[in-house]
Short mmCIF file of C-alpha atoms in Angstrom, two decimals:
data_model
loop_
_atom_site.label_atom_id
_atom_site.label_comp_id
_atom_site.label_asym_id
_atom_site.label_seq_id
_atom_site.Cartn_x
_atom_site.Cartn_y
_atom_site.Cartn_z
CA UNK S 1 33.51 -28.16 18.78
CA UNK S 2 33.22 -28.02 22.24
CA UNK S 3 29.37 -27.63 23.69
CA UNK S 4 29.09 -24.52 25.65
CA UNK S 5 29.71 -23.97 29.36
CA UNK S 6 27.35 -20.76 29.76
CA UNK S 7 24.25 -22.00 31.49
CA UNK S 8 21.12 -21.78 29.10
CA UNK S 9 18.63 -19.31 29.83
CA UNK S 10 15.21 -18.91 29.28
CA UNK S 11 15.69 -16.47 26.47
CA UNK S 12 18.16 -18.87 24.89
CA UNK S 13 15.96 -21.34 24.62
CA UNK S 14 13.34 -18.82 23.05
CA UNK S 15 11.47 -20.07 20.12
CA UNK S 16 10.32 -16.52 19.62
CA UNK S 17 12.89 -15.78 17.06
CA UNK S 18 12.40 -19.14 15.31
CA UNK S 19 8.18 -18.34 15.34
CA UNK S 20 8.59 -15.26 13.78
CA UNK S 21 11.15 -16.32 10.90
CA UNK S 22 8.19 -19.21 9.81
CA UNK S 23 5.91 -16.55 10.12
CA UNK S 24 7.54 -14.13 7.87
CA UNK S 25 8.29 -16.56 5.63
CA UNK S 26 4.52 -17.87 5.10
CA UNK S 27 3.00 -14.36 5.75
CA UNK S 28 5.21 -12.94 2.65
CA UNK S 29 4.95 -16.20 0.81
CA UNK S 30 1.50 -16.83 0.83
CA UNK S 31 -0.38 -14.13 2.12
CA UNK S 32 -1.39 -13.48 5.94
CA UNK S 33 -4.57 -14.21 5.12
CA UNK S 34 -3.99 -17.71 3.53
CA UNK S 35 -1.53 -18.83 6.40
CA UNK S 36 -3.39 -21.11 9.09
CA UNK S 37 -1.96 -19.94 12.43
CA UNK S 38 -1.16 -24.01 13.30
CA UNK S 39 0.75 -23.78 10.07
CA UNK S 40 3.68 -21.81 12.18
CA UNK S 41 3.86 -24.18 14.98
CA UNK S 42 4.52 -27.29 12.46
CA UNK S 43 7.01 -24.80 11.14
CA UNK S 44 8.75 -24.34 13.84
CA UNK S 45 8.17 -27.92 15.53
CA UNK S 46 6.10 -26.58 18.59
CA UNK S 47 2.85 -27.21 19.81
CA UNK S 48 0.08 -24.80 19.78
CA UNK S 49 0.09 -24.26 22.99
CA UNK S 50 3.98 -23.13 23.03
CA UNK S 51 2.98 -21.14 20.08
CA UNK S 52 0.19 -19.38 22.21
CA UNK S 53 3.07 -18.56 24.94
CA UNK S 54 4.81 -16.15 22.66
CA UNK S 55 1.71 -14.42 20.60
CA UNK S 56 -2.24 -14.96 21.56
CA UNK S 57 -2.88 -14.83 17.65
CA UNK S 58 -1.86 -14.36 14.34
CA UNK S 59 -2.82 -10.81 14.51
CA UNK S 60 -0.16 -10.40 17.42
CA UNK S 61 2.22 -11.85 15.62
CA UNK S 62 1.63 -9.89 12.43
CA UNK S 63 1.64 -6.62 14.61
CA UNK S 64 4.48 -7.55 15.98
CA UNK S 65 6.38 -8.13 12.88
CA UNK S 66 4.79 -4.97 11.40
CA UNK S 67 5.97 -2.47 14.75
CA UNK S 68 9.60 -4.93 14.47
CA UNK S 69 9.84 -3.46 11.01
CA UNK S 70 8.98 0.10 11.79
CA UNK S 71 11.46 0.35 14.89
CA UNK S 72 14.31 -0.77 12.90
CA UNK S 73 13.42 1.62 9.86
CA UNK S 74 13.72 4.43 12.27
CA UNK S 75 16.77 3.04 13.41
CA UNK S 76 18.37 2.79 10.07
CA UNK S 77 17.31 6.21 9.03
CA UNK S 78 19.09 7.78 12.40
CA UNK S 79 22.09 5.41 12.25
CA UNK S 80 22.67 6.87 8.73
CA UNK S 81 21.92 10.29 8.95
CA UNK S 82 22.80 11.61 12.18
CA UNK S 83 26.29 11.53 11.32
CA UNK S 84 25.94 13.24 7.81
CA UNK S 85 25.70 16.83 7.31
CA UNK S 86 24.94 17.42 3.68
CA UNK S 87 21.13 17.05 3.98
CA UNK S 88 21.16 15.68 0.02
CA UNK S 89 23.87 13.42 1.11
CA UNK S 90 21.81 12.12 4.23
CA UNK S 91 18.32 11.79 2.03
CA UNK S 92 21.10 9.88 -0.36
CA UNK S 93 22.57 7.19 1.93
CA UNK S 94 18.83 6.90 4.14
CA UNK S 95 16.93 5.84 0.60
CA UNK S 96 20.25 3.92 -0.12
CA UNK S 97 20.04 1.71 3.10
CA UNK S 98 16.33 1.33 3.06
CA UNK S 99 17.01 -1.76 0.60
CA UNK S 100 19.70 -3.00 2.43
CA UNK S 101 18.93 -6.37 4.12
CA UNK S 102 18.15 -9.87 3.75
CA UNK S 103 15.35 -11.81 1.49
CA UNK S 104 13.67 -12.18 4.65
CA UNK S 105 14.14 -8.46 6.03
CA UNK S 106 12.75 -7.43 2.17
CA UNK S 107 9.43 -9.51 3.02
CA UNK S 108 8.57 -8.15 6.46
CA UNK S 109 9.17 -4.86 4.50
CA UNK S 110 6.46 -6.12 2.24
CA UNK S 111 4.48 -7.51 5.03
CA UNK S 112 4.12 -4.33 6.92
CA UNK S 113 3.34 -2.51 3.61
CA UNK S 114 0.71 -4.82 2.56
CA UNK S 115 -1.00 -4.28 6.10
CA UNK S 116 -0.85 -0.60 7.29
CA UNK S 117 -4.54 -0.20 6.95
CA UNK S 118 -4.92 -2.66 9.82
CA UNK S 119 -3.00 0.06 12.00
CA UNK S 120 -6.40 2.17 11.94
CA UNK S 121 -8.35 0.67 13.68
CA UNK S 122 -8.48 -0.70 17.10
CA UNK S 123 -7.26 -4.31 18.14
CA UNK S 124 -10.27 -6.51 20.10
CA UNK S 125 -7.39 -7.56 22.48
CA UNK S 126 -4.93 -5.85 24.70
CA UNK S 127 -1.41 -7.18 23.21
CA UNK S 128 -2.85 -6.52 19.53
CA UNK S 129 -3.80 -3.06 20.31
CA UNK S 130 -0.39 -2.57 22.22
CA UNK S 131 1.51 -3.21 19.28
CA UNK S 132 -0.93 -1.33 17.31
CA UNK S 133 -0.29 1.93 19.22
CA UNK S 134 3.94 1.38 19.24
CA UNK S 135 3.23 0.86 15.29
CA UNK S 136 1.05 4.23 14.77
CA UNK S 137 3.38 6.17 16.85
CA UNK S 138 6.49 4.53 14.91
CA UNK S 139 5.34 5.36 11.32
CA UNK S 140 4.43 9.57 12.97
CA UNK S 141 8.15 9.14 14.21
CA UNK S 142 9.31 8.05 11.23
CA UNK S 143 6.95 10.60 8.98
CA UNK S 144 8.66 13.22 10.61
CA UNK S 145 12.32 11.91 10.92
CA UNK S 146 12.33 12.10 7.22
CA UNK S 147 10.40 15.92 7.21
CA UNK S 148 12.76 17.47 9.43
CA UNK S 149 15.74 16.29 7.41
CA UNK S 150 14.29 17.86 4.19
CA UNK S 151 12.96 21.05 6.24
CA UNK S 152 16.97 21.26 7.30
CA UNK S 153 17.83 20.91 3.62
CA UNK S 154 15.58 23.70 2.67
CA UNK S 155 15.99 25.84 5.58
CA UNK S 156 19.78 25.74 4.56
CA UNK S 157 19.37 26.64 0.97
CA UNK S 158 20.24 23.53 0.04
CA UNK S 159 16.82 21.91 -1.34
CA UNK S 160 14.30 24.47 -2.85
CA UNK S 161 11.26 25.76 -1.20
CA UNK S 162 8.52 23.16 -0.78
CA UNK S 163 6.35 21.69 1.97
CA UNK S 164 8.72 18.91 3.57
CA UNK S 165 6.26 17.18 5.18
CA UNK S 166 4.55 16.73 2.03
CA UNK S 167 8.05 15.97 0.24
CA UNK S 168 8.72 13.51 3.46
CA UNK S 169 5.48 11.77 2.23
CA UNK S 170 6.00 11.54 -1.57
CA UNK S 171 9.27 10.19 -0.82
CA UNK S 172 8.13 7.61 1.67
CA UNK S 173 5.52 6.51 -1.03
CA UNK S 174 8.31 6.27 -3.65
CA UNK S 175 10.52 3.84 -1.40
CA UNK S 176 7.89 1.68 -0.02
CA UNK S 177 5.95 1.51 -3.42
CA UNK S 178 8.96 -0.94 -4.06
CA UNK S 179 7.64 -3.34 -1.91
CA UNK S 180 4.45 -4.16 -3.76
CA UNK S 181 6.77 -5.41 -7.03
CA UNK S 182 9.56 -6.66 -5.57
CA UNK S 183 10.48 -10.01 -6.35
CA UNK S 184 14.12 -11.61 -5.41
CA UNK S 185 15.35 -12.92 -8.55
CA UNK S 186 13.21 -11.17 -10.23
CA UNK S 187 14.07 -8.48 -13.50
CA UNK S 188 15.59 -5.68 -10.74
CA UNK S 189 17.57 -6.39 -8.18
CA UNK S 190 17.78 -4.38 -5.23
CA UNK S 191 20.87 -2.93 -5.13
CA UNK S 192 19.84 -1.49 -8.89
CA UNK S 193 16.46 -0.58 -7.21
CA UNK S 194 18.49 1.32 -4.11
CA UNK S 195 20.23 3.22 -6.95
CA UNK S 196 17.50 4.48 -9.21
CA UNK S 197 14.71 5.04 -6.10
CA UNK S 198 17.75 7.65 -4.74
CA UNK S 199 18.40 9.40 -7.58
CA UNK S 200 14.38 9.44 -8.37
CA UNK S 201 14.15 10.55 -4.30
CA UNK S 202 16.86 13.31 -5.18
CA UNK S 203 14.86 14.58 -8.20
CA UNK S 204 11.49 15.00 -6.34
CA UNK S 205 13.41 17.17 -3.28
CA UNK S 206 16.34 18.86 -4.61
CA UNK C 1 -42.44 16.71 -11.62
CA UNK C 2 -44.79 13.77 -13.94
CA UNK C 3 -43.83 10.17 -13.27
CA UNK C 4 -41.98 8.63 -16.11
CA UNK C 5 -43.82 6.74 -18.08
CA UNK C 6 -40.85 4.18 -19.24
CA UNK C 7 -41.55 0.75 -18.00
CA UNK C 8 -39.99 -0.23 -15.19
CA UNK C 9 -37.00 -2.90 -16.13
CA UNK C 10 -35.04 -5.07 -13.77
CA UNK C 11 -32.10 -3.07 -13.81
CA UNK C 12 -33.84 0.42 -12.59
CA UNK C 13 -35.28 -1.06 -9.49
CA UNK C 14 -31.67 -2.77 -9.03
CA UNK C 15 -30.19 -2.29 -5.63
CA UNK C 16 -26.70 -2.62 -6.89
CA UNK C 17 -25.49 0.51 -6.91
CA UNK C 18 -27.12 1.23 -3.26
CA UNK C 19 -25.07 -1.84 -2.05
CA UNK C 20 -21.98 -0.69 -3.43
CA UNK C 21 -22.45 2.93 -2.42
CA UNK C 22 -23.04 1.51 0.68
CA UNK C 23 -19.87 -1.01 0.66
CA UNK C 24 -17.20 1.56 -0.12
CA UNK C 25 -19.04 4.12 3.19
CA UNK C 26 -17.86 1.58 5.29
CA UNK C 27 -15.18 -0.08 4.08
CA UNK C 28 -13.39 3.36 3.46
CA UNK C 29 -14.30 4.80 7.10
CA UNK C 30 -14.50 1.68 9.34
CA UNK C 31 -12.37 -0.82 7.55
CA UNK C 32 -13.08 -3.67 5.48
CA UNK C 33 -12.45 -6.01 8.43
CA UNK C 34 -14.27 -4.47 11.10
CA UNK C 35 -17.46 -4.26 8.67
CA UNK C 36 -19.88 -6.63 8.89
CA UNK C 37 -21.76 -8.01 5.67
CA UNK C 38 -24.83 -7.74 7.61
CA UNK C 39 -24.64 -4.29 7.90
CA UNK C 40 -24.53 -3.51 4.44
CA UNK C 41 -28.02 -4.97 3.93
CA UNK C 42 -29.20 -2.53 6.75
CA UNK C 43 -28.10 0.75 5.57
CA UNK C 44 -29.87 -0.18 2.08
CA UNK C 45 -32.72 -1.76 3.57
CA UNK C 46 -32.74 -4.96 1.87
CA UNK C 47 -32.38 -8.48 3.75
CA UNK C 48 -29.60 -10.67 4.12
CA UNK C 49 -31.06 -12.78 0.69
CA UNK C 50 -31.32 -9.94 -1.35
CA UNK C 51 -27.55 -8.89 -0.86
CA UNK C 52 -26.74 -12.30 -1.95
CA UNK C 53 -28.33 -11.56 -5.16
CA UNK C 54 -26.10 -8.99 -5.93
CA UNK C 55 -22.86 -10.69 -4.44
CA UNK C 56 -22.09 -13.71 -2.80
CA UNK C 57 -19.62 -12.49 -0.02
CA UNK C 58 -18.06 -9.14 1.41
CA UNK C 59 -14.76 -10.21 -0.29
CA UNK C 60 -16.76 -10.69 -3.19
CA UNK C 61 -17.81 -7.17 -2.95
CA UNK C 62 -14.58 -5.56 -1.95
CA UNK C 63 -13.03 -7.49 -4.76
CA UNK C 64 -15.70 -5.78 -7.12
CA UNK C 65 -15.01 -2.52 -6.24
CA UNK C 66 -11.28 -2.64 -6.26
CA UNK C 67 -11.94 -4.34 -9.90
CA UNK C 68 -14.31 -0.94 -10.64
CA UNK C 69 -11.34 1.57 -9.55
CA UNK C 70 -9.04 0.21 -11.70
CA UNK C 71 -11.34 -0.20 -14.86
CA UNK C 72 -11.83 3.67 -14.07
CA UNK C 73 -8.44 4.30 -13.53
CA UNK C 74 -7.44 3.00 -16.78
CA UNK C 75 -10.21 4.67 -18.70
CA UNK C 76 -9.08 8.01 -17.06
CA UNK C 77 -5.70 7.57 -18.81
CA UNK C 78 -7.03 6.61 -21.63
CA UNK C 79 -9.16 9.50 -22.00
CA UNK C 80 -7.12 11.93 -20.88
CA UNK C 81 -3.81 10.91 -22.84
CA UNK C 82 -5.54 10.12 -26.25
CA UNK C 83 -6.03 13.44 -27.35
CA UNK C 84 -2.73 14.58 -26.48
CA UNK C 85 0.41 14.69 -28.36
CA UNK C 86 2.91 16.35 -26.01
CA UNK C 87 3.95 13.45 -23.67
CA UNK C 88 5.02 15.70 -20.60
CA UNK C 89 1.67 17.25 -20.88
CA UNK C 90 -0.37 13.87 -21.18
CA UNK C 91 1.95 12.88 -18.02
CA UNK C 92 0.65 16.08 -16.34
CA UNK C 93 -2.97 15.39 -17.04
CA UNK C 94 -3.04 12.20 -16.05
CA UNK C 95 -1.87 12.80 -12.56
CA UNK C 96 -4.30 15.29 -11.96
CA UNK C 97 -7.22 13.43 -13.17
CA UNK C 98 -6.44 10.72 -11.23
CA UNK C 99 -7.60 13.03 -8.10
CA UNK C 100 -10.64 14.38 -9.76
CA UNK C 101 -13.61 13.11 -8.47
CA UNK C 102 -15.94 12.74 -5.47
CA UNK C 103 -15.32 11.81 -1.70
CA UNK C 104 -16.69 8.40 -2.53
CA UNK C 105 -14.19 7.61 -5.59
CA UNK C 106 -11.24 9.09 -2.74
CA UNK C 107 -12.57 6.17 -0.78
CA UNK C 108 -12.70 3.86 -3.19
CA UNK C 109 -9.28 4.11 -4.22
CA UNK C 110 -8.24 4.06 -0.80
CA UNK C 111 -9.70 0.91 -0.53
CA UNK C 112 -8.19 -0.48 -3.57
CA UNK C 113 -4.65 0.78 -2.45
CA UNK C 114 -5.34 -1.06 1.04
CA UNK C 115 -6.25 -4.58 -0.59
CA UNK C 116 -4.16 -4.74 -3.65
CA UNK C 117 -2.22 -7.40 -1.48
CA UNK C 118 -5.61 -9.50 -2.28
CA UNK C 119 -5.02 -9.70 -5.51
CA UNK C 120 -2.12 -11.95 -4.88
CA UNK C 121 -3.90 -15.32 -4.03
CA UNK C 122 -6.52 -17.46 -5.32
CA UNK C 123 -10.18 -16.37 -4.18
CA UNK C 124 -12.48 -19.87 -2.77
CA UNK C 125 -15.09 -18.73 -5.32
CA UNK C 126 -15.66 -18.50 -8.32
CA UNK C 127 -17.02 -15.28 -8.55
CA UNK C 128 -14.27 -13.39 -6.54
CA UNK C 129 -11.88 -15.59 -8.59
CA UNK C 130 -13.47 -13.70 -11.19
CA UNK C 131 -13.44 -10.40 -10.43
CA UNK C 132 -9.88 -10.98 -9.04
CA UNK C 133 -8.39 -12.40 -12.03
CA UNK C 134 -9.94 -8.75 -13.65
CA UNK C 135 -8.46 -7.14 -11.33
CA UNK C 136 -4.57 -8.39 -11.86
CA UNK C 137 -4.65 -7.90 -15.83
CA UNK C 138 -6.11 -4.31 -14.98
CA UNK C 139 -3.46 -3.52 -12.53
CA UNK C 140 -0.78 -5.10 -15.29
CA UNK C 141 -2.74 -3.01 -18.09
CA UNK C 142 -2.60 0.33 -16.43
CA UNK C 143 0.85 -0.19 -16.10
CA UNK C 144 1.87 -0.70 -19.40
CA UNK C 145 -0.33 2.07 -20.33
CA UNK C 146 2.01 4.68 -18.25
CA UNK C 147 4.94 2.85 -19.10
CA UNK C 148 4.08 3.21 -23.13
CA UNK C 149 3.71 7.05 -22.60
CA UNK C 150 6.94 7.49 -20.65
CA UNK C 151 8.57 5.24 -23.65
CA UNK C 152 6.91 7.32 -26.01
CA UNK C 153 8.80 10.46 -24.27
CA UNK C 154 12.33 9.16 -24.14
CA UNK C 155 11.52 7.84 -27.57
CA UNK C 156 10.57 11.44 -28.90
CA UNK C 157 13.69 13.02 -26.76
CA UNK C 158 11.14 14.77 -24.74
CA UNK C 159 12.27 12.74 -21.33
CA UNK C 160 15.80 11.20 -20.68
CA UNK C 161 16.83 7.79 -21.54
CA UNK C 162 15.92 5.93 -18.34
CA UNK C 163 14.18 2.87 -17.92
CA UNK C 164 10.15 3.42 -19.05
CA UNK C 165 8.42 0.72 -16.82
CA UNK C 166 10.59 1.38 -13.80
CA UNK C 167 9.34 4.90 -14.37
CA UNK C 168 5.93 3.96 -14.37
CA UNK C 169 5.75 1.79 -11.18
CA UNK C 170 8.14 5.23 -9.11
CA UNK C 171 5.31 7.57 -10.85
CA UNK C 172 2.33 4.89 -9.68
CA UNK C 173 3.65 5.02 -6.24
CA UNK C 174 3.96 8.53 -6.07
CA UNK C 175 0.48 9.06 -7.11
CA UNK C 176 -1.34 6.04 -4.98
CA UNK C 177 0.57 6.86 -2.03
CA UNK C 178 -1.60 9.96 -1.64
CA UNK C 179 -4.71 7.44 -0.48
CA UNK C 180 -2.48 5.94 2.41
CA UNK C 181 -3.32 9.60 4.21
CA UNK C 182 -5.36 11.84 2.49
CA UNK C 183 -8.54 12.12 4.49
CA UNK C 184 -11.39 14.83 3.58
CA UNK C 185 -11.17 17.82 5.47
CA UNK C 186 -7.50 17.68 6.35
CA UNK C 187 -4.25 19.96 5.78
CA UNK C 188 -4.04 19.20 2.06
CA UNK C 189 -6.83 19.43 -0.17
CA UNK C 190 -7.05 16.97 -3.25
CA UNK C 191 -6.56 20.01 -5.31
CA UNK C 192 -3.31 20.95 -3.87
CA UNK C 193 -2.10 17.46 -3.98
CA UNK C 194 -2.95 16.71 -7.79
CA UNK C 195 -1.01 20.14 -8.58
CA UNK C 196 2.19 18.99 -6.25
CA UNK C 197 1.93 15.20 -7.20
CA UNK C 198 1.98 16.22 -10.75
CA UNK C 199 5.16 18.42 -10.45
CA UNK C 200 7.11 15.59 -8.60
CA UNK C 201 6.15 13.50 -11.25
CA UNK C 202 7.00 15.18 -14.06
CA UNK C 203 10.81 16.00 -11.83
CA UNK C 204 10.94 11.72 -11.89
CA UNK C 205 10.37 11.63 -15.33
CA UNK C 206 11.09 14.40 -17.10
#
């Protein structure tokens, strides 16, 4: 194969993607709290002071993972239901492609669920709390994604009559709930998991 | 009023339950992070030695209170589903009495819902290691417990044949979700939620 003539850029050269990878890895594997920040840098084969030029701590780079998580959940859940009419076939396919992903997408998932409290309260430094504030607004955004696709459903007649916003939350704590369990390789798998957490989803709002 | 004449024993003039009172105020509102141990001594008005008696750390503490809640929790099962033979019914109760209580047990369970991820690693110490290894065959134990009564139900006919401990961990999440967001004072009152948890629960199961 021939090397490539495209000049390299900076953000080619990023180990940004690389940092967070190691991070998710040791974060999910052995807790955030038992992972030594230098621990990433080995990793990743960086020195601490690289490490330092892409997040200021291990808080950052949590936060950053966690707010990484919540943009792209948002994004899945519009990707898949803007384009569906049927609100019971949109709540359907958006519970559906929650557990779609790789091992390492299903561990920031459990990352970001094993730290939410840490969205509540504010960050000592600027970059923390920035990330802090996209997260908080992201899981409001998200909160009421999913309540004004059930209030459609009901307002159409299609789901019965019931609060959608607290619906939208029971069936946010259903899906993530996963999370805490999850195991690859363990006795579910997740497409199994998908399957029974929609039809469980459908039975709480239809 | 007359004094009580009783003698005075060790455990009456204990400050324990002050401390812990004390732990779960500020864990709940401010965060187990941002608290400081030291400030725990303060609002009970004890010194920095005398907390030590009682426990040897703030994870210590926190790990002792999540350990509490779920002793609790699985004696409020216990108590509530003995008695009763109908298993839809013993669901029904047990999700509501799993609200019932005071603003300090709301907190507590928040807290437990916001550390379970501590249960996941060795403690340092002995004494969390304790309390923590408590902790995980509680959380396993209450488990089982809902997942023999929804057995018990598809068993009897009363519920459809689906899988009993997947079941219990969808119904778990539903129900421990609530402390993510419930705060005192807000939109839904604990009331309102046992009454709508417990009808999406019984729609999962039943």
């Amino acid at each position: 194969m021939q090397p490539s003539i495209a000049p390299r850029t900076e953000s080619a050269r990023s180990k940004r993607p690389a940092i967070v990878a190691a991070a998710i890895d040791r974060f999910g594997r052995d807790g955030y709290e038992h992972t030594k920040w230098a621990a990433i840098a080995d990793d990743v084969g960086i020195g601490q002071t690289a490490l330092y030029h892409y997040f200021e701590s291990k808080a950052h780079c949590l936060l950053t993972i966690m707010r990484t998580e919540l943009t792209q959940s948002l994004e899945r859940f519009q990707r898949t239901t803007s384009t569906e009419e049927d609100p019971a076939e949109a709540l359907r396919l958006a519970v559906l492609t929650a557990y779609e992903g790789s091992a390492r997408d299903a561990l920031q998932r459990r990352i970001l669920q094993n730290h939410v409290d840490l969205l509540g309260t504010p960050r000592p430094s600027q970059k923390e709390e920035e990330q802090r504030q996209k997260a908080r607004a992201l899981v409001r955004e998200i909160e009421e994604a999913w309540t004004d696709l059930i209030a459609r459903g009901v307002q159409s007649g299609a789901f019965p009559e019931r609060d959608p916003q607290m619906s939208a939350r029971m069936v946010l704590a259903l899906m993530v709930g996963v999370w805490r369990w999850y195991r690859p390789g363990g006795k579910y798998e997740l497409d199994k998991i998908a399957i029974l957490t929609s039809q469980a989803v459908l039975r709480v709002v239809v």
